[in-house]
C-alpha positions as semicolon CSV with decimal commas, in nm:
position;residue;x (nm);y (nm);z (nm)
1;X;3,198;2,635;-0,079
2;X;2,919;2,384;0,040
3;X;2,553;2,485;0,150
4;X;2,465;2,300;0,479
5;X;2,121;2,237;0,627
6;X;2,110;2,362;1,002
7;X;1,775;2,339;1,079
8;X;1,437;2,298;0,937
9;X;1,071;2,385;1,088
10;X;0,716;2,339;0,986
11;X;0,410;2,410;1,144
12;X;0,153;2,108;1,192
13;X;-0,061;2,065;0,838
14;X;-0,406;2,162;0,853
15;X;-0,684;1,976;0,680
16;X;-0,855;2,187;0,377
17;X;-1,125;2,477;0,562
18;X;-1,032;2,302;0,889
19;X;-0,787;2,442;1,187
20;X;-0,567;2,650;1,017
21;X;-0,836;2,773;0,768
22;X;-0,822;3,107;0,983
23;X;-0,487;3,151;0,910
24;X;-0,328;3,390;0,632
25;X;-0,049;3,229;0,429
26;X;0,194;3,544;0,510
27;X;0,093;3,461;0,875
28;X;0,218;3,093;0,837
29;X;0,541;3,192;0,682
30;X;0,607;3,490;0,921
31;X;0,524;3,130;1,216
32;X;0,820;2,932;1,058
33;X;1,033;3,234;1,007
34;X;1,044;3,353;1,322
35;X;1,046;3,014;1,501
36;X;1,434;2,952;1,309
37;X;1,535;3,292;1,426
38;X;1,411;3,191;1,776
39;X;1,589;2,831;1,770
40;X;1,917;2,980;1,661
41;X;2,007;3,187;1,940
42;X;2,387;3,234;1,741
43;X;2,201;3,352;1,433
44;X;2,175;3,740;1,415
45;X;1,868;3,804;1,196
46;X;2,062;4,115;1,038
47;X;2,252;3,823;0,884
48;X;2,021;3,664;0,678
49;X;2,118;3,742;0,317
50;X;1,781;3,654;0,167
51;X;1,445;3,439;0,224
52;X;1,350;3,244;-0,031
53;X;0,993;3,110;-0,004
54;X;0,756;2,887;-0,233
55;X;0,403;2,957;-0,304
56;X;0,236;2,784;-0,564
57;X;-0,126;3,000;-0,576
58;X;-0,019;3,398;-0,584
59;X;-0,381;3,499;-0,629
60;X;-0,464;3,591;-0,268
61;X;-0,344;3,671;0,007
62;X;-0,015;3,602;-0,081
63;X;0,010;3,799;-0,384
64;X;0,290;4,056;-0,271
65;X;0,575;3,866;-0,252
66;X;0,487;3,660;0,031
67;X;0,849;3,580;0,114
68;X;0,897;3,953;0,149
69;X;0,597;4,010;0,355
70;X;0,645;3,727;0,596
71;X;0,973;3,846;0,681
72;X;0,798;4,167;0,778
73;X;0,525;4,001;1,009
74;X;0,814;3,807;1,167
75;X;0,977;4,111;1,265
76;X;1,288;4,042;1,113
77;X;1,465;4,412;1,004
78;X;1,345;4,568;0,729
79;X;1,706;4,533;0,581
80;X;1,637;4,137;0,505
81;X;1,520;4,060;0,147
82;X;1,281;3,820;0,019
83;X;1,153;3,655;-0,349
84;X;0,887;3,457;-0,421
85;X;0,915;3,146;-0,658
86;X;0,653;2,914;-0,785
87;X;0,749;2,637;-0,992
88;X;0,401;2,489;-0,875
89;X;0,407;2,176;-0,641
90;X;0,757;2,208;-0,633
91;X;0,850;2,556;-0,546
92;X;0,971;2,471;-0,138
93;X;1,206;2,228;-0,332
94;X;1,301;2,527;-0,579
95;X;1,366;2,773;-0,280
96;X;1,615;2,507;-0,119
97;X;1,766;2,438;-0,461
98;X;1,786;2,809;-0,527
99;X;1,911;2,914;-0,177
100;X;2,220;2,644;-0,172
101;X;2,329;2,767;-0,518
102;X;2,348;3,119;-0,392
103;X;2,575;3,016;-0,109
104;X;2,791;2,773;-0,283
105;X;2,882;3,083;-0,526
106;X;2,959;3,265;-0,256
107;X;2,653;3,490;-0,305
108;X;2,506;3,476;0,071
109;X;2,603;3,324;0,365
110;X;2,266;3,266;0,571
111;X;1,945;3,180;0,368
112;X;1,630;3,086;0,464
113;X;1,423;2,877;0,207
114;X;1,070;2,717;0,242
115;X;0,721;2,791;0,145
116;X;0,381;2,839;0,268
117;X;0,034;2,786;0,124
118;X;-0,323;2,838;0,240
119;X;-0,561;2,605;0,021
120;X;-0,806;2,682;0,189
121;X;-0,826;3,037;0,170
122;X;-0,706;3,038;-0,199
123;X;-0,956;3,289;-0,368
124;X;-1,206;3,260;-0,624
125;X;-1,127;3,478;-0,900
126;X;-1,326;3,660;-1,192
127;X;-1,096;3,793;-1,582
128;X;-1,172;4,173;-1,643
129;X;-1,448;4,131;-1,936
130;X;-1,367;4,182;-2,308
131;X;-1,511;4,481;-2,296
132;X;-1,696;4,744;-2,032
133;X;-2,035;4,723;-1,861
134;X;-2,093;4,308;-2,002
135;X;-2,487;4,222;-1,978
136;X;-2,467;3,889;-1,917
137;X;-2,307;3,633;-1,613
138;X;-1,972;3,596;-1,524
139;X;-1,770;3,309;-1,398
140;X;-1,538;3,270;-1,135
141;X;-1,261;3,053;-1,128
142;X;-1,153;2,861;-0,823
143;X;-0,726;2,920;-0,763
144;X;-0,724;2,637;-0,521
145;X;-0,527;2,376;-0,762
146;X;-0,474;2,258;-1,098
147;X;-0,580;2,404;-1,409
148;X;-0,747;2,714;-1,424
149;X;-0,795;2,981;-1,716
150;X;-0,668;2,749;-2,000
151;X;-0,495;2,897;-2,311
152;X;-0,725;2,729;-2,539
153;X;-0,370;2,723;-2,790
154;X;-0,311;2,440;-2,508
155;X;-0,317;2,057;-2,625
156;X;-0,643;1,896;-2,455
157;X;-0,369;1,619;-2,317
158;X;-0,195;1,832;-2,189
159;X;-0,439;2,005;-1,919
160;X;-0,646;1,679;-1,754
161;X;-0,698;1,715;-1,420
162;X;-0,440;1,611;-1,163
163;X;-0,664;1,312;-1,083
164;X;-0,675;1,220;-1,441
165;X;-0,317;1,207;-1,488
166;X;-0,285;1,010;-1,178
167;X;-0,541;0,705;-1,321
168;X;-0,332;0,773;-1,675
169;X;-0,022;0,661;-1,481
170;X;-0,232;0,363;-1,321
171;X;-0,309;0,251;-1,648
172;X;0,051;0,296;-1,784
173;X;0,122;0,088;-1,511
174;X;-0,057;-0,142;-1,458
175;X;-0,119;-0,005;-1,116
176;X;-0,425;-0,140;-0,944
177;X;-0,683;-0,012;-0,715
178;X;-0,594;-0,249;-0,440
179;X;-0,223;-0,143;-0,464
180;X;-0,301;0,233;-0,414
181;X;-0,516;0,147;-0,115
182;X;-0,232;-0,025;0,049
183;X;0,001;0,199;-0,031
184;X;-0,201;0,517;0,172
185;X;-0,248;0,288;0,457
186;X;0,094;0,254;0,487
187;X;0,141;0,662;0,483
188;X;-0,147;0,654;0,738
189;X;0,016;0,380;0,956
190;X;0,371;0,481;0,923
191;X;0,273;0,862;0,974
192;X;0,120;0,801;1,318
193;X;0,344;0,578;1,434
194;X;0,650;0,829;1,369
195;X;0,443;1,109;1,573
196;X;0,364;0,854;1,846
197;X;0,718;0,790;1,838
198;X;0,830;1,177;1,878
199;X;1,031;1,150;1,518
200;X;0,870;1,462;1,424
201;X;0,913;1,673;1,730
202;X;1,255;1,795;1,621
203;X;1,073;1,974;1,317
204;X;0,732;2,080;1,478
205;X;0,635;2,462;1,556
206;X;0,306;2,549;1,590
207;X;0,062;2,849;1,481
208;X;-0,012;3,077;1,753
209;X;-0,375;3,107;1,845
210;X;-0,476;2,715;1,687
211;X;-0,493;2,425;1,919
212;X;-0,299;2,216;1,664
213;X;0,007;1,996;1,693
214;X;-0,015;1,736;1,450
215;X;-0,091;1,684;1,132
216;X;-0,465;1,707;1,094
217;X;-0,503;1,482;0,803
218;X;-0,399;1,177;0,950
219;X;-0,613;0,885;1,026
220;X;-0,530;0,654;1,265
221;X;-0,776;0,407;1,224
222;X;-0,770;0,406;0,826
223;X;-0,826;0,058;0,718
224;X;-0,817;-0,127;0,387
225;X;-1,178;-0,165;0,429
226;X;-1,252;0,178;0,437
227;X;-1,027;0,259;0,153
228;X;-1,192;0,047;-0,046
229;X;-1,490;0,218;0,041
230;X;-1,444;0,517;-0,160
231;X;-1,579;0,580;-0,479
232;X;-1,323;0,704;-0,788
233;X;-1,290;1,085;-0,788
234;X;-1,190;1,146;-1,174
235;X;-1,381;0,840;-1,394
236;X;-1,657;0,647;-1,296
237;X;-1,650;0,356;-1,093
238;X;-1,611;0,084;-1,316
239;X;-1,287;0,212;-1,499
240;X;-1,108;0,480;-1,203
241;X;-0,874;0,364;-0,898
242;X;-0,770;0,710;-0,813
243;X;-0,997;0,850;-0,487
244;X;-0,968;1,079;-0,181
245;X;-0,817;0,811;-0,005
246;X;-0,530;0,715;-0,202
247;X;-0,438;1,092;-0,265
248;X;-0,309;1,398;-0,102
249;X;-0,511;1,611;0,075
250;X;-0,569;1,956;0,005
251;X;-0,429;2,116;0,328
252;X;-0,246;2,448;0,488
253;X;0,091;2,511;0,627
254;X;0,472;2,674;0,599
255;X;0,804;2,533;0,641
256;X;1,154;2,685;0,672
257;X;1,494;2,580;0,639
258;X;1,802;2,736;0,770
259;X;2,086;2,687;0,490
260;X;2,449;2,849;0,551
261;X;2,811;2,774;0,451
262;X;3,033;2,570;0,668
263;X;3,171;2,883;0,881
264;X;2,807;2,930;1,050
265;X;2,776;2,880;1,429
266;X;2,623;2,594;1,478
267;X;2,639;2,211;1,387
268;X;2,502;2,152;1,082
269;X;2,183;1,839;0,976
270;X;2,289;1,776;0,648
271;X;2,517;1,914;0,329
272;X;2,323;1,992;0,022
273;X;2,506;1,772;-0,260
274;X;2,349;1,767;-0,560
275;X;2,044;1,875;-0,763
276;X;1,805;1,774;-1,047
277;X;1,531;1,909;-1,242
278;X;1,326;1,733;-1,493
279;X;1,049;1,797;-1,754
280;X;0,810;1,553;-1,935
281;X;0,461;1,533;-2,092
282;X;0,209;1,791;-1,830
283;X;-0,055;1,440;-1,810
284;X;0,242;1,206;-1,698
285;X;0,354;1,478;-1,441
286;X;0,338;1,204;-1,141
287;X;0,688;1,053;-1,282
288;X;0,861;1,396;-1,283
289;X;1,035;1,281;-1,032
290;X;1,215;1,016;-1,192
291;X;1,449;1,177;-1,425
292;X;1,512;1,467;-1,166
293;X;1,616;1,197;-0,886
294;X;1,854;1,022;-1,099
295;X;2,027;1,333;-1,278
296;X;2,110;1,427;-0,899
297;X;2,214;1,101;-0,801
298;X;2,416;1,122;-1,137
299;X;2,629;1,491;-0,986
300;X;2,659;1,390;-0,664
301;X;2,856;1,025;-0,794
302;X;2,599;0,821;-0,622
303;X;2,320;0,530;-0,720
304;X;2,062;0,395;-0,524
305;X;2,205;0,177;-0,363
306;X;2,427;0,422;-0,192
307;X;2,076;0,600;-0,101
308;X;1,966;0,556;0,301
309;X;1,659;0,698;0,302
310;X;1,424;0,888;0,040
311;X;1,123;1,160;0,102
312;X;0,900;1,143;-0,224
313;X;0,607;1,381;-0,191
314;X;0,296;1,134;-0,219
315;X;0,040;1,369;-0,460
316;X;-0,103;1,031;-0,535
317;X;-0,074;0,679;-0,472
318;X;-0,059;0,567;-0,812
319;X;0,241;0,820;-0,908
320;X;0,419;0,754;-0,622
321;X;0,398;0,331;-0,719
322;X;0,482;0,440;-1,109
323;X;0,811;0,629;-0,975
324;X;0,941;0,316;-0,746
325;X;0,859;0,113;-1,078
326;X;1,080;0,354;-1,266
327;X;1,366;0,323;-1,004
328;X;1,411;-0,078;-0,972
329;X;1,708;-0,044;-0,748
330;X;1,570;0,180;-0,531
331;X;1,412;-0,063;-0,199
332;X;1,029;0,064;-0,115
333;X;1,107;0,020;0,246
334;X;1,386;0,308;0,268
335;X;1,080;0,538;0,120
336;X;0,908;0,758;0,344
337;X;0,985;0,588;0,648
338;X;0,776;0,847;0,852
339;X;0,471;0,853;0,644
340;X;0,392;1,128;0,332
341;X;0,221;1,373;0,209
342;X;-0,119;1,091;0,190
343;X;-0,141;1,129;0,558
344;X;0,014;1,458;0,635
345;X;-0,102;1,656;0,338
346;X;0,025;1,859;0,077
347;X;-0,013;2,198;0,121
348;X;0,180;2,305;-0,203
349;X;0,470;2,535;-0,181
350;X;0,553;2,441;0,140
351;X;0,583;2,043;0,127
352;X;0,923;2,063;-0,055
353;X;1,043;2,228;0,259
354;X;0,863;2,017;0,492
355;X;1,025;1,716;0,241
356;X;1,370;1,853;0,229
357;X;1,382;1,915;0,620
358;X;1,247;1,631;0,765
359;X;1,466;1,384;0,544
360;X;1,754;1,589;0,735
361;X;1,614;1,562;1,035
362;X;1,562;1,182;0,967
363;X;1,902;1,102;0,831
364;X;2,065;1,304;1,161
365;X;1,851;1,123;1,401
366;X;2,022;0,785;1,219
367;X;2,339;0,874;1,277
368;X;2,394;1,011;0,898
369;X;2,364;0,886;0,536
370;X;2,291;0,979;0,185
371;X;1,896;1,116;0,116
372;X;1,723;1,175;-0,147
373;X;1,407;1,415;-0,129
374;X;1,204;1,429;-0,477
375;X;0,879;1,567;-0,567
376;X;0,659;1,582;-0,914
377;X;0,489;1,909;-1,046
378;X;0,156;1,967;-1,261
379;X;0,267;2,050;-1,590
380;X;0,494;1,825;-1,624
381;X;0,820;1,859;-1,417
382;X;1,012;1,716;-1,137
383;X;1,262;1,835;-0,871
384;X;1,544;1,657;-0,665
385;X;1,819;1,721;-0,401
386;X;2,097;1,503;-0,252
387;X;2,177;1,481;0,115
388;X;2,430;1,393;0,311
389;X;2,501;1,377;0,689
């Protein structure tokens, strides 16, 4: 039994405390849910065997299942299931990966897999004291990204910032400022022109109640100049490359995509062929990717030169250059052909389904080929899947 992508949605991606700031996470999801049940006139919801959604935070709004409870708020019957998974900035990727496995065993027939996130409204949150009525301050801790609420057992290493781990790979290397710049231009160039160009229409739904239909984040008129511009986020000026520019934005959204066995009514994107996960070091986490891509390049009897087009989420600049150093026979131009996450954002549990479903998308709309859509996780791992249409 094969899993087979037959469609894939996302709402637009809002910037951080911007347009969809208003917005609860189970809100997005139940947008993209029902918006797949709305395309797919054949599909009977009653059908759907699960939903399988990503969500990286947990601490807010989200916090009951949200795969669960935007099945609910889409009105689906009360009969469909759905689990929550959160392998971080990969966890869209993980409910795709997770979903296709179910039906090629033969355990479900119709899944829906995706994610949602709100970093914007990601909550500030305070630990229960040691003990009752404490006479002195306490701290909250912001749940918007990275590390929060060490384990002091932890290696000091292991838990820099994001940022930090992005100039680490810089240094590794030998990644320079000027490359990074260049690199987000081309996300910011390459993204606009694909939505001037209609190549994300196929994918698009938007939230009801926000005048939004395009990624927010973009910047049309980005320049080198104003790249260069920016100050370094994580080190001081003299010895960082890493800043806002040449990194992801923090950002809001959901994505869904419609996975089913051959026997569905319909005519399928893409097959699922292969999968990888990877694990390294939690500071070198921008490379994850690497190890994950090839291992599922590796199953599905493929190399990269058989590859057509590849979707790497771009958390940074600098990790996305270490990873195409790291594949040599991979060509930079088949890479995000549409722009990435730089320009679009990275809202984090639901840009492996917005990865996954527009590389489908893509490879349909080019008359077929082999994809490859990869994305690296803080803490050190990586996640891949194989496409073919």
């Amino acid at each position: 039994m094969s899993a087979f992508i037959y469609d894939a949605v996302r709402t637009p991606f809002g910037r951080y405390g911007k347009a969809l700031a208003g917005v609860r996470p189970d809100d997005l999801g139940a947008t993209v849910i029902k918006a797949v049940v709305e395309r797919n006139p054949t599909l009977d919801p009653a059908r759907i065997d699960d939903v399988i959604f990503g969500n990286a935070n947990g601490a807010g709004e989200e916090n009951r299942d949200v795969a669960r409870m935007s099945t609910l708020l889409a009105g689906l019957p009360v009969t469909v299931p759905g689990v929550t998974v959160n392998r971080l900035c990969g966890s869209g990727v993980e409910a795709v990966i997770q979903g296709s496995r179910a039906i090629e065993t033969g355990d479900a027939d119709v899944i829906l897999a995706g994610g949602t996130e709100s970093m914007s409204r990601a909550p500030l949150v305070l630990l229960k004291p040691e003990r009752a009525f404490p006479a002195g301050d306490q701290t909250l801790a912001s749940t918007t990204i990275g590390w929060r609420l060490v384990n002091p057992r932890m290696p000091k290493e292991w838990t820099v910032a994001l940022g930090e781990g992005a100039e680490i790979l810089a240094d590794q290397h030998q990644i320079s400022r000027e490359e990074q710049d260049a690199f987000a231009l081309r996300s910011h160039q390459l993204a606009t022109q694909a939505w001037d160009e209609g190549r994300y229409d196929a994918e698009l739904v938007t939230v009801p109640g926000v005048e939004l239909d395009r990624d927010e984040n973009i910047r049309r008129d980005s320049s080198l100049e104003s790249l260069a511009r920016l100050k370094p986020a994580f080190r001081s000026p003299d010895k960082g490359s890493v800043t806002a520019g040449n990194a992801s934005p923090l950002t809001d959204g959901a994505s869904a995509v419609l996975l089913a066995g051959e026997d569905f009514d319909g005519e399928p994107l893409a097959r699922v062929v292969s999968r990888g996960v990877s694990a390294l070091e939690p500071q070198i986490f921008g490379v994850g990717p690497v190890e994950a891509a090839n291992i599922a390049l590796r199953r599905a009897g493929k190399t990269w030169e058989d590859v057509d087009l590849v979707e790497l989420n771009e958390a940074f600049a600098s990790q996305s250059l270490a990873c195409l150093k790291l594949w040599p026979d991979l060509d930079p131009e088949k890479v995000n052909v549409d722009g990435g996450a730089i320009a679009i954002g990275h809202p984090l549990g639901a840009s492996g389904g917005r990865i996954v479903g527009h590389l489908a998308h893509a490879l349909r709309a080019r008359g077929g080929g082999i994809g490859v859509a990869a994305i690296c996780i803080g803490v050190g791992q990586g996640l891949a899947v194989v496409l073919e249409a």
